[in-house]
Structures are given as C-alpha cells and as structure tokens.
PDB file of C-alpha atoms in Angstrom:
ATOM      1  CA  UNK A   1     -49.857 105.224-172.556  1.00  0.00           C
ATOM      2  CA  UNK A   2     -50.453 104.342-169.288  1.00  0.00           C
ATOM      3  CA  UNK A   3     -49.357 100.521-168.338  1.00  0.00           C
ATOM      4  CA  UNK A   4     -52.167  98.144-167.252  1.00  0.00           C
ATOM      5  CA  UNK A   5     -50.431  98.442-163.610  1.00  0.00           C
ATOM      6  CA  UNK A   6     -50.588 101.844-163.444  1.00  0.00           C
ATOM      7  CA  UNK A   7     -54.796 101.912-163.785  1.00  0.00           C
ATOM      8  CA  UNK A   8     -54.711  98.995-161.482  1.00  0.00           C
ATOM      9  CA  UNK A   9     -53.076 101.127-158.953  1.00  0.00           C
ATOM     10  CA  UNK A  10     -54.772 104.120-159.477  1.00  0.00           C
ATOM     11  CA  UNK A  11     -57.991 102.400-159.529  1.00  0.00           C
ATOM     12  CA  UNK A  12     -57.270 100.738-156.277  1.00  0.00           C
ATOM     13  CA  UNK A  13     -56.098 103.320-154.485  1.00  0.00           C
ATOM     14  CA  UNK A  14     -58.777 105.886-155.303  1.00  0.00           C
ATOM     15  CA  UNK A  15     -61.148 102.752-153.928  1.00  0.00           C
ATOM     16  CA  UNK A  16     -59.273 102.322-150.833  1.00  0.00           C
ATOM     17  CA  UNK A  17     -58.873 106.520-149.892  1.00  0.00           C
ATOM     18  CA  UNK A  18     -62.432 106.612-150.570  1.00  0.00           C
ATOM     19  CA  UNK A  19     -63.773 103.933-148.050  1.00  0.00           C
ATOM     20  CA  UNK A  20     -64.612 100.965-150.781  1.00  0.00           C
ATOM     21  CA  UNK A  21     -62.678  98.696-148.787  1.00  0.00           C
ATOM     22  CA  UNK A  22     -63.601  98.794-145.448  1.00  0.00           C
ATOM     23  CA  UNK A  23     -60.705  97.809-142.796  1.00  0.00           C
ATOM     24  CA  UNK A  24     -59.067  94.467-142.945  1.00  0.00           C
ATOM     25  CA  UNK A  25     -61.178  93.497-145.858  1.00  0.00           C
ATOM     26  CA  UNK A  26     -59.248  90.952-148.252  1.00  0.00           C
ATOM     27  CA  UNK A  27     -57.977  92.335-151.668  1.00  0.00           C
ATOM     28  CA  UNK A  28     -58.924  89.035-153.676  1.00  0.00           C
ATOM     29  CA  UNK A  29     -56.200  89.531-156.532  1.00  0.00           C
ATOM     30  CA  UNK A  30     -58.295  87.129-158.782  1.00  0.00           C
ATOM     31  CA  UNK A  31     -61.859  89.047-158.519  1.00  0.00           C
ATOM     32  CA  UNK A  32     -59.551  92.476-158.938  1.00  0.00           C
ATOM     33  CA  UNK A  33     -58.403  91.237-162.232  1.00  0.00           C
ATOM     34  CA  UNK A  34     -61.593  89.873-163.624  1.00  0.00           C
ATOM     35  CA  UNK A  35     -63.626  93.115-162.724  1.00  0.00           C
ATOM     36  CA  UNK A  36     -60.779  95.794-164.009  1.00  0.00           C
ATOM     37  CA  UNK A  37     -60.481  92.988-167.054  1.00  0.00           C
ATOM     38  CA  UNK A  38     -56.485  92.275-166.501  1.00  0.00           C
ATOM     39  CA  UNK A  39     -54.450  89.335-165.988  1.00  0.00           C
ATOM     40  CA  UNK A  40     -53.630  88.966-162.140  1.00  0.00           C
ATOM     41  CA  UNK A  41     -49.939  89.967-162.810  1.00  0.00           C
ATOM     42  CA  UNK A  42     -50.515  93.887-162.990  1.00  0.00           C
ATOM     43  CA  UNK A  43     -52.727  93.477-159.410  1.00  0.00           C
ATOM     44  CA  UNK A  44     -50.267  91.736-157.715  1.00  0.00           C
ATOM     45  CA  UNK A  45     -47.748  94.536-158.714  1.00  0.00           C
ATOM     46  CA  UNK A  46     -50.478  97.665-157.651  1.00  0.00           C
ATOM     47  CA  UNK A  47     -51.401  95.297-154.611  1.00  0.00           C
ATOM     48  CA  UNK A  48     -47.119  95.638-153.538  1.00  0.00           C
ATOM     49  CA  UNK A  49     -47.097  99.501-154.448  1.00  0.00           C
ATOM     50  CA  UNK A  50     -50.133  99.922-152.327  1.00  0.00           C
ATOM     51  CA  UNK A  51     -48.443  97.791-149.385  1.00  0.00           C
ATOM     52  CA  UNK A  52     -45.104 100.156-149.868  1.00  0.00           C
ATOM     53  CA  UNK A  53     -47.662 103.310-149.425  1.00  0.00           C
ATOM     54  CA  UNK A  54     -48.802 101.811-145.922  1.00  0.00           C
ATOM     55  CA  UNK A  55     -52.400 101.648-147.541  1.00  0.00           C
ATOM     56  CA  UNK A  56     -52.035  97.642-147.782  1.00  0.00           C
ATOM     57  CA  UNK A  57     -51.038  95.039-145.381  1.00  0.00           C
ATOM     58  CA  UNK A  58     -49.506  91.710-145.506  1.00  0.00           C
ATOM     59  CA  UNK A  59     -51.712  89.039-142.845  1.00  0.00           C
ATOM     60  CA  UNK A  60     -50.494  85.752-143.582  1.00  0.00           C
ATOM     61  CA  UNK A  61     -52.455  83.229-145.128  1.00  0.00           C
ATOM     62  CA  UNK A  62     -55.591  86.292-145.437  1.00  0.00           C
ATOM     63  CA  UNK A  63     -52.670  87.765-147.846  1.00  0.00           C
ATOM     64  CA  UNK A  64     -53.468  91.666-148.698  1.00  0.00           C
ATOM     65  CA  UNK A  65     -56.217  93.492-146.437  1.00  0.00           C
ATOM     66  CA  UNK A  66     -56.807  97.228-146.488  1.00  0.00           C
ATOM     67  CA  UNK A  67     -55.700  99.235-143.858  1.00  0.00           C
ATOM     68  CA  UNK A  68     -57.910 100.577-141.259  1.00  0.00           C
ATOM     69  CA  UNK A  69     -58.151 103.900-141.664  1.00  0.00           C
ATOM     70  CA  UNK A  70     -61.274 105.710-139.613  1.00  0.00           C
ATOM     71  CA  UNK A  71     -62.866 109.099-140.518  1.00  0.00           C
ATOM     72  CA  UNK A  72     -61.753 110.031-137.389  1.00  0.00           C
ATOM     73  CA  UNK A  73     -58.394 109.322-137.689  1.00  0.00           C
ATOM     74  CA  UNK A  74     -58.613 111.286-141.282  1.00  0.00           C
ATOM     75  CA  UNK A  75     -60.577 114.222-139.810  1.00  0.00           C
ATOM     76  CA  UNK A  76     -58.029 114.454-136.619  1.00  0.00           C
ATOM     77  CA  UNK A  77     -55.055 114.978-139.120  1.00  0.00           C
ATOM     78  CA  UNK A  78     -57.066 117.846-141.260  1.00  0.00           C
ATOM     79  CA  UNK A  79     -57.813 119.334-137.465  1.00  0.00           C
ATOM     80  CA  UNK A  80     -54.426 119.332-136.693  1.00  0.00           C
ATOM     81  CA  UNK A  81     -53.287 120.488-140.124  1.00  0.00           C
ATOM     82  CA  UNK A  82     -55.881 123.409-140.473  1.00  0.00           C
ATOM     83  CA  UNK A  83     -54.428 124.880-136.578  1.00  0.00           C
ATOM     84  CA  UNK A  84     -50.688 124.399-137.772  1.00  0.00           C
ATOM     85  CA  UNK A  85     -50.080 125.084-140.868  1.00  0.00           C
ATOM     86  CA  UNK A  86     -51.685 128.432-141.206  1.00  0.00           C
ATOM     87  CA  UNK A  87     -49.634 129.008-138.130  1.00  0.00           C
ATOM     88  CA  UNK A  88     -46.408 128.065-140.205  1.00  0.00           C
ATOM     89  CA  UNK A  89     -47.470 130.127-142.905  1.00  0.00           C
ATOM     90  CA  UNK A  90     -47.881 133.124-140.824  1.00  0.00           C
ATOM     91  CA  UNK A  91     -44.764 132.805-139.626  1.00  0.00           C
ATOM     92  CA  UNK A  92     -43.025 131.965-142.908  1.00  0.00           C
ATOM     93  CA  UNK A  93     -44.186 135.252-144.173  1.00  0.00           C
ATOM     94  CA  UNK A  94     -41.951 137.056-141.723  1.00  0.00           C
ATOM     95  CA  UNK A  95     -39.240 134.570-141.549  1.00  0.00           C
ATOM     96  CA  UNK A  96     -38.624 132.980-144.705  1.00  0.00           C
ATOM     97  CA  UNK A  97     -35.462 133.720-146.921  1.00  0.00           C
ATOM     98  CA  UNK A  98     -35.671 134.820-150.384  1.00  0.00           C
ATOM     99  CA  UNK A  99     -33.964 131.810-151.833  1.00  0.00           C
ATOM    100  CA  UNK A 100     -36.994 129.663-149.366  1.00  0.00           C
ATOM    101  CA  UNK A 101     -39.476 131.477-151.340  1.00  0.00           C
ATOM    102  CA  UNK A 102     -38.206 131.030-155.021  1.00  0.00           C
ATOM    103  CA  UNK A 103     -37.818 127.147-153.963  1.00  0.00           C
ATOM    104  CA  UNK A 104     -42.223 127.482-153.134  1.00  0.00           C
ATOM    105  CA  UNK A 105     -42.657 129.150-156.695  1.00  0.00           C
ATOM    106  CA  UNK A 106     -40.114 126.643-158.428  1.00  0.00           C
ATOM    107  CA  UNK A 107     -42.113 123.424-156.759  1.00  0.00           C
ATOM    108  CA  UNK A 108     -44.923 125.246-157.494  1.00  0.00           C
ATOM    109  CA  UNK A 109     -44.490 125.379-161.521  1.00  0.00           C
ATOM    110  CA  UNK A 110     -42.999 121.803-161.463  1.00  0.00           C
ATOM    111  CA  UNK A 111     -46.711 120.588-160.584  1.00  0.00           C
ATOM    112  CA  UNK A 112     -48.384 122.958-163.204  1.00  0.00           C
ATOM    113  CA  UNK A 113     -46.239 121.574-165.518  1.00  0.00           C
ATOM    114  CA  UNK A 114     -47.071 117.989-164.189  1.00  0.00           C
ATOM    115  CA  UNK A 115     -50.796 119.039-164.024  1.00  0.00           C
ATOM    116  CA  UNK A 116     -50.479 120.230-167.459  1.00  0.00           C
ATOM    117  CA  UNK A 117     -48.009 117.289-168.965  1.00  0.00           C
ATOM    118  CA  UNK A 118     -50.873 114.604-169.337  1.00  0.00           C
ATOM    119  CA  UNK A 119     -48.564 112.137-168.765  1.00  0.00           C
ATOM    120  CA  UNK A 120     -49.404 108.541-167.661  1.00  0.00           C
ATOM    121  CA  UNK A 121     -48.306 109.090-164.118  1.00  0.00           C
ATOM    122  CA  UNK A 122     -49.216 112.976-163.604  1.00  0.00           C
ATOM    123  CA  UNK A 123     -51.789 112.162-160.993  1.00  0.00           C
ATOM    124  CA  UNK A 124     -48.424 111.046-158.790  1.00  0.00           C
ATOM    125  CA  UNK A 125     -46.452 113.719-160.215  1.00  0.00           C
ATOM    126  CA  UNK A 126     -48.631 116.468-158.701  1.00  0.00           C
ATOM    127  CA  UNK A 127     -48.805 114.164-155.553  1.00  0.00           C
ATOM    128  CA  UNK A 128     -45.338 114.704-155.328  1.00  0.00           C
ATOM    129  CA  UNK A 129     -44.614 118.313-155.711  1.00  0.00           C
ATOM    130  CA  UNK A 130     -47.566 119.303-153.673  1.00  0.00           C
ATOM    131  CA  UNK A 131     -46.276 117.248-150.614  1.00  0.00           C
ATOM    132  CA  UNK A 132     -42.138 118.977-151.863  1.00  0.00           C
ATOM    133  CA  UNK A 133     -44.726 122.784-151.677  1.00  0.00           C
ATOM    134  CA  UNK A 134     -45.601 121.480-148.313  1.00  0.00           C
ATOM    135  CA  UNK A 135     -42.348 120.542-146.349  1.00  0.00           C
ATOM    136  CA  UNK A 136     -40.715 123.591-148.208  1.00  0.00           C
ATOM    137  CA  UNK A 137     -43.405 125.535-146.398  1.00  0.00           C
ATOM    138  CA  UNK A 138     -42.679 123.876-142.804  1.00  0.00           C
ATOM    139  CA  UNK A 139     -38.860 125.025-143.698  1.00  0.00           C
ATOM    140  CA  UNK A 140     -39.483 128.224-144.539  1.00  0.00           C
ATOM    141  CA  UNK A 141     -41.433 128.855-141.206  1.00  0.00           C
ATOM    142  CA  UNK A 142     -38.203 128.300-139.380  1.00  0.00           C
ATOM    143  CA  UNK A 143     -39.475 126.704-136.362  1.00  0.00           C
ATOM    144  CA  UNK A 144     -38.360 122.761-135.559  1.00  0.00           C
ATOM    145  CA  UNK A 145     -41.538 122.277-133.367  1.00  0.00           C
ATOM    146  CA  UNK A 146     -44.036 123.151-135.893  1.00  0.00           C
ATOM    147  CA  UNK A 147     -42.264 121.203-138.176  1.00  0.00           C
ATOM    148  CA  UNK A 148     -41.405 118.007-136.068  1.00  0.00           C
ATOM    149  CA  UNK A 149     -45.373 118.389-135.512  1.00  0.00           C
ATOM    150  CA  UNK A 150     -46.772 118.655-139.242  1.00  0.00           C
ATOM    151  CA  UNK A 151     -44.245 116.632-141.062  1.00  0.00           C
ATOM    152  CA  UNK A 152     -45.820 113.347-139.547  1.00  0.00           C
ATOM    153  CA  UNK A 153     -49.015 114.656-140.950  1.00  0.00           C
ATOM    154  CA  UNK A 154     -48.400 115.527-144.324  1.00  0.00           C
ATOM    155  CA  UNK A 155     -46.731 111.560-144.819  1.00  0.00           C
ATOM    156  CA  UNK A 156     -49.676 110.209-143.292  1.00  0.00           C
ATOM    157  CA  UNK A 157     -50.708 107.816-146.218  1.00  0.00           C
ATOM    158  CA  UNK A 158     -54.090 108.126-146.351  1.00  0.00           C
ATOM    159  CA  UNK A 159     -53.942 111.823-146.696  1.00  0.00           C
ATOM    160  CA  UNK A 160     -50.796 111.520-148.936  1.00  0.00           C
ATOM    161  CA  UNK A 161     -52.696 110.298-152.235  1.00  0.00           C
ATOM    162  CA  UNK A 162     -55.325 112.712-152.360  1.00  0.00           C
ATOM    163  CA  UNK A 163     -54.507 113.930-155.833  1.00  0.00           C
ATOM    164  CA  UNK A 164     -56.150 110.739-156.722  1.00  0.00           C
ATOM    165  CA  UNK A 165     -59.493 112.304-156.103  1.00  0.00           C
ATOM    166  CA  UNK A 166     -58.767 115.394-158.090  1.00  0.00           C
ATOM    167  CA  UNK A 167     -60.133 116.683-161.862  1.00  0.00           C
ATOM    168  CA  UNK A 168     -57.963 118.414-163.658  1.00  0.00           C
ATOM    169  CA  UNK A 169     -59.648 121.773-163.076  1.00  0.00           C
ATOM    170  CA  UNK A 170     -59.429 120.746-159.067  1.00  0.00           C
ATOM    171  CA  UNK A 171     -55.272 120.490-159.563  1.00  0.00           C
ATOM    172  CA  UNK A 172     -55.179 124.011-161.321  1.00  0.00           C
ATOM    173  CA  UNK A 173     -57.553 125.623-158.347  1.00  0.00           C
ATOM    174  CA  UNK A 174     -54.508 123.891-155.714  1.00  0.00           C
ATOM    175  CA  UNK A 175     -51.675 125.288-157.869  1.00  0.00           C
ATOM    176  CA  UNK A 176     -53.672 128.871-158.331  1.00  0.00           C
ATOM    177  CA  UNK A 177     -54.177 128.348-154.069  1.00  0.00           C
ATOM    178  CA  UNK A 178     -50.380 127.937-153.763  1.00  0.00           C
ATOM    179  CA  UNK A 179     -50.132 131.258-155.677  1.00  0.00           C
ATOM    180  CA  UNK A 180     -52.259 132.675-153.349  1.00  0.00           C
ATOM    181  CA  UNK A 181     -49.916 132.107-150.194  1.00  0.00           C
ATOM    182  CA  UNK A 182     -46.730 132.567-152.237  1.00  0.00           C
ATOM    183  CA  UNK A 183     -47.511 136.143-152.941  1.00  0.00           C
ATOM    184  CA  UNK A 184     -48.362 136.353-149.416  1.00  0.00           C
ATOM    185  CA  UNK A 185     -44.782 135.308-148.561  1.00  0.00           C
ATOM    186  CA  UNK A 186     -43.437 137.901-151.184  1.00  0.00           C
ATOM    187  CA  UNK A 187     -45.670 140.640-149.568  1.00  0.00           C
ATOM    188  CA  UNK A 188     -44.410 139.695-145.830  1.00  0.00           C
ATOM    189  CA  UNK A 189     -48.485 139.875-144.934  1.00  0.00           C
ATOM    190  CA  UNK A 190     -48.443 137.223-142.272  1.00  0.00           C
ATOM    191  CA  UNK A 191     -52.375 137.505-142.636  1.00  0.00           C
ATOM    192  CA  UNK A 192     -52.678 137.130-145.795  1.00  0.00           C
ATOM    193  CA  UNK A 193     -50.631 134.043-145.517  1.00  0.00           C
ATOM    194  CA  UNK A 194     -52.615 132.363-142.856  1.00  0.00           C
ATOM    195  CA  UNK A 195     -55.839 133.047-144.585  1.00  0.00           C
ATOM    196  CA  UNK A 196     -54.617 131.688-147.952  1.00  0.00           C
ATOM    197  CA  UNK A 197     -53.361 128.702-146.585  1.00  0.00           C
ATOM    198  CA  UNK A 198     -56.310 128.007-144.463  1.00  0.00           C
ATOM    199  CA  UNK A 199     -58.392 128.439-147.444  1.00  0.00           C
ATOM    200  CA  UNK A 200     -56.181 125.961-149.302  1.00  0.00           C
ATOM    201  CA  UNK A 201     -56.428 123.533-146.479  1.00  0.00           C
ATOM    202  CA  UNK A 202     -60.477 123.608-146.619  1.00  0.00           C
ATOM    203  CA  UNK A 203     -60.560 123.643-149.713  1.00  0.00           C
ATOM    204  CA  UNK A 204     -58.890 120.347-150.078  1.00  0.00           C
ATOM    205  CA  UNK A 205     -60.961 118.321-146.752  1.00  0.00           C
ATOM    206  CA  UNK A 206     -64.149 119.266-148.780  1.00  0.00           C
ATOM    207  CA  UNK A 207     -62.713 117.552-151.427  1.00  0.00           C
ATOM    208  CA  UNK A 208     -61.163 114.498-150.060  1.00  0.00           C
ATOM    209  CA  UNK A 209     -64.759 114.386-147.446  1.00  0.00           C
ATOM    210  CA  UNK A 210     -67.104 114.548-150.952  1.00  0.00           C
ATOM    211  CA  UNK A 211     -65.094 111.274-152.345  1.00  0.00           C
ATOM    212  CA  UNK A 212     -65.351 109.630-149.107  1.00  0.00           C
ATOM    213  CA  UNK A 213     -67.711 107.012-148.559  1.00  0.00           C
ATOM    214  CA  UNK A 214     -69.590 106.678-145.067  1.00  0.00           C
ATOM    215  CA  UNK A 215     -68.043 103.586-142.675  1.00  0.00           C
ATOM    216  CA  UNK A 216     -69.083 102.643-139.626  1.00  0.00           C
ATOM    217  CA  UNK A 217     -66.943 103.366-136.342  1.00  0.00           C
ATOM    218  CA  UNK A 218     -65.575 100.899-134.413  1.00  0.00           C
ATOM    219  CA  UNK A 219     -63.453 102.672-131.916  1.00  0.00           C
ATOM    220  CA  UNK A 220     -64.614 103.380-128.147  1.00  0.00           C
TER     221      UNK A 220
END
C-alpha cells in the first residue's frame, strides 16, 4: 500500500507538470493537507522530494513556490529531442555493439515488469528505466556530441516525470514503442530506427501537451 507521502507526491507533481501551479505560486503546506485530507507531515516530505526534483524552490520567508516552467521552454526541449534523438538512433543502428543492444532489451523488460508489478511506486519505477532506455540509447549511438547535447535534455525535470501522466495502457504502448526501435537496432535499418523513435518521441509530446494546462507567457 502506497504511504500517504507517496499520493501526496504523486498528486503534486502530476499538478505541477501539468500547469496547476503557475510559476512562483506558494505551495501552502496547510491548504495541501486539508484538500488531499492528510496531516501536514506527509506534504512537507512530497514538498522536499519535489524541491530535490528541481520542480520546487526554497524563497525564504514565501517558503515552497513552483518552478517556472513555460510551454516554451517544454516545447523547445521536445524540438530539440525530436531532431536528435532520431539522429542517435539512426546512428545506433549501425554503430551499436551487441552487448549495447541486449542492455536496451534488458532496461526494456525491467519497466514491463515495473509497468506490470502494481507496486506502490511503479509510476517512478517506469520513470526510471525509461530515462536508463534513453541514455543507453545516446551510448549506443557512439557519438560524445550528440550525447553531451541530449543528456541535458532527457534530466530536464519537467520532462523527467512524465510517467506521471500515463495510464497503464499508455506505459505498455512506450514499452511496445521501445520494441519497435530495438528490433530496428537488431535489423541494422538505420531508417527504421529513426522512424520508430520519432514516432515514440510524438507519441509521448501529445501526451504530456493533452495533460497540460494553458498558462500565460511572460517572456519577451
């Protein structure tokens, strides 16, 4: 059974990736608990594991305010991603080593598994073997410049949580899409492996854009 600040947490960080808080707005630890009916102690611990994630801030005597994260500043990353990761996958298909591409399938059935588990912390689980399917990717690609570029992008927190968002049946269709690009890699079809991946990528900004809320810009 999930603990009271494990909800909290996920709660609170599916409201902050989707735009609920809107930047530098105060997370008021006492109207938290009363709405999500919990004592203040669980929100106080989500509210730190949210800070540690780079999703939170610490301002003084304003205490925890959400971070400002624009949809442009979300939309840039899944620009960047969607030009350089196909790009890496096209090139891992050529490149990577045998052993590089069992690593992909083992990550790969370590989130199924996860997915599958229904354990109280799966959601992060899945978060975390689809970011260790990612960088394995990057490595596999063999080129330092695409990965010094993409790394930075993956980790960006906003975009790092997105699992939150996900059904069940949304997890599978990323595990099946990882499939996809694997047997890409096995084939050495460089364009299968771009298209799969660039499927996979737009597959997952539809996603994350649906759960989005609109905010206003404030950047010139």
């Amino acid at each position: 059974m999930a603990s009271a600040r494990d909800l909290v947490y996920a709660e609170l960080r599916r409201r902050l990736m989707s735009g609920a808080f809107l930047p530098g707005e105060r997370l008021r630890e006492e109207h938290i608990a009363s709405e999500l009916a919990v004592s203040r102690t669980p929100v106080r611990s989500a509210i730190e594991r949210l800070v540690e994630d780079g999703l939170v801030a610490r301002e003084g005597r304003r205490g925890a305010v959400a971070m400002g994260w624009l949809d442009r500043d979300i939309n840039e990353a899944f620009d960047l991603r969607l030009l350089l990761e196909p790009y890496a996958a096209r090139a891992a298909a050529s490149r990577a080593s045998a052993d590089q591409i069992d690593e992909l399938e083992q990550i790969n059935e370590h989130m199924l598994r996860a997915v599958q588990s229904g354990d109280p912390d799966h959601v992060a689980q899945v978060q975390h073997y689809n970011n260790r399917f990612h960088h394995a990717l990057l490595a596999a690609a063999q080129s330092a410049r695409v990965r010094s570029l993409v790394e930075n992008l993956l980790d960006m927190p906003i975009i790092i949580g997105s699992f939150y968002f996900y059904s069940r049946d949304d997890m599978l269709r990323s595990v099946e899409q990882h499939r996809q690009i694997i047997a890409a890699l096995r084939a050495r079809d460089p364009d299968f492996a771009e298209t799969a991946m660039r499927f996979h990528l737009s597959a997952t900004r539809r996603l994350f854009r649906d759960q989005r809320k609109p905010a206003p810009e404030t950047r010139a």
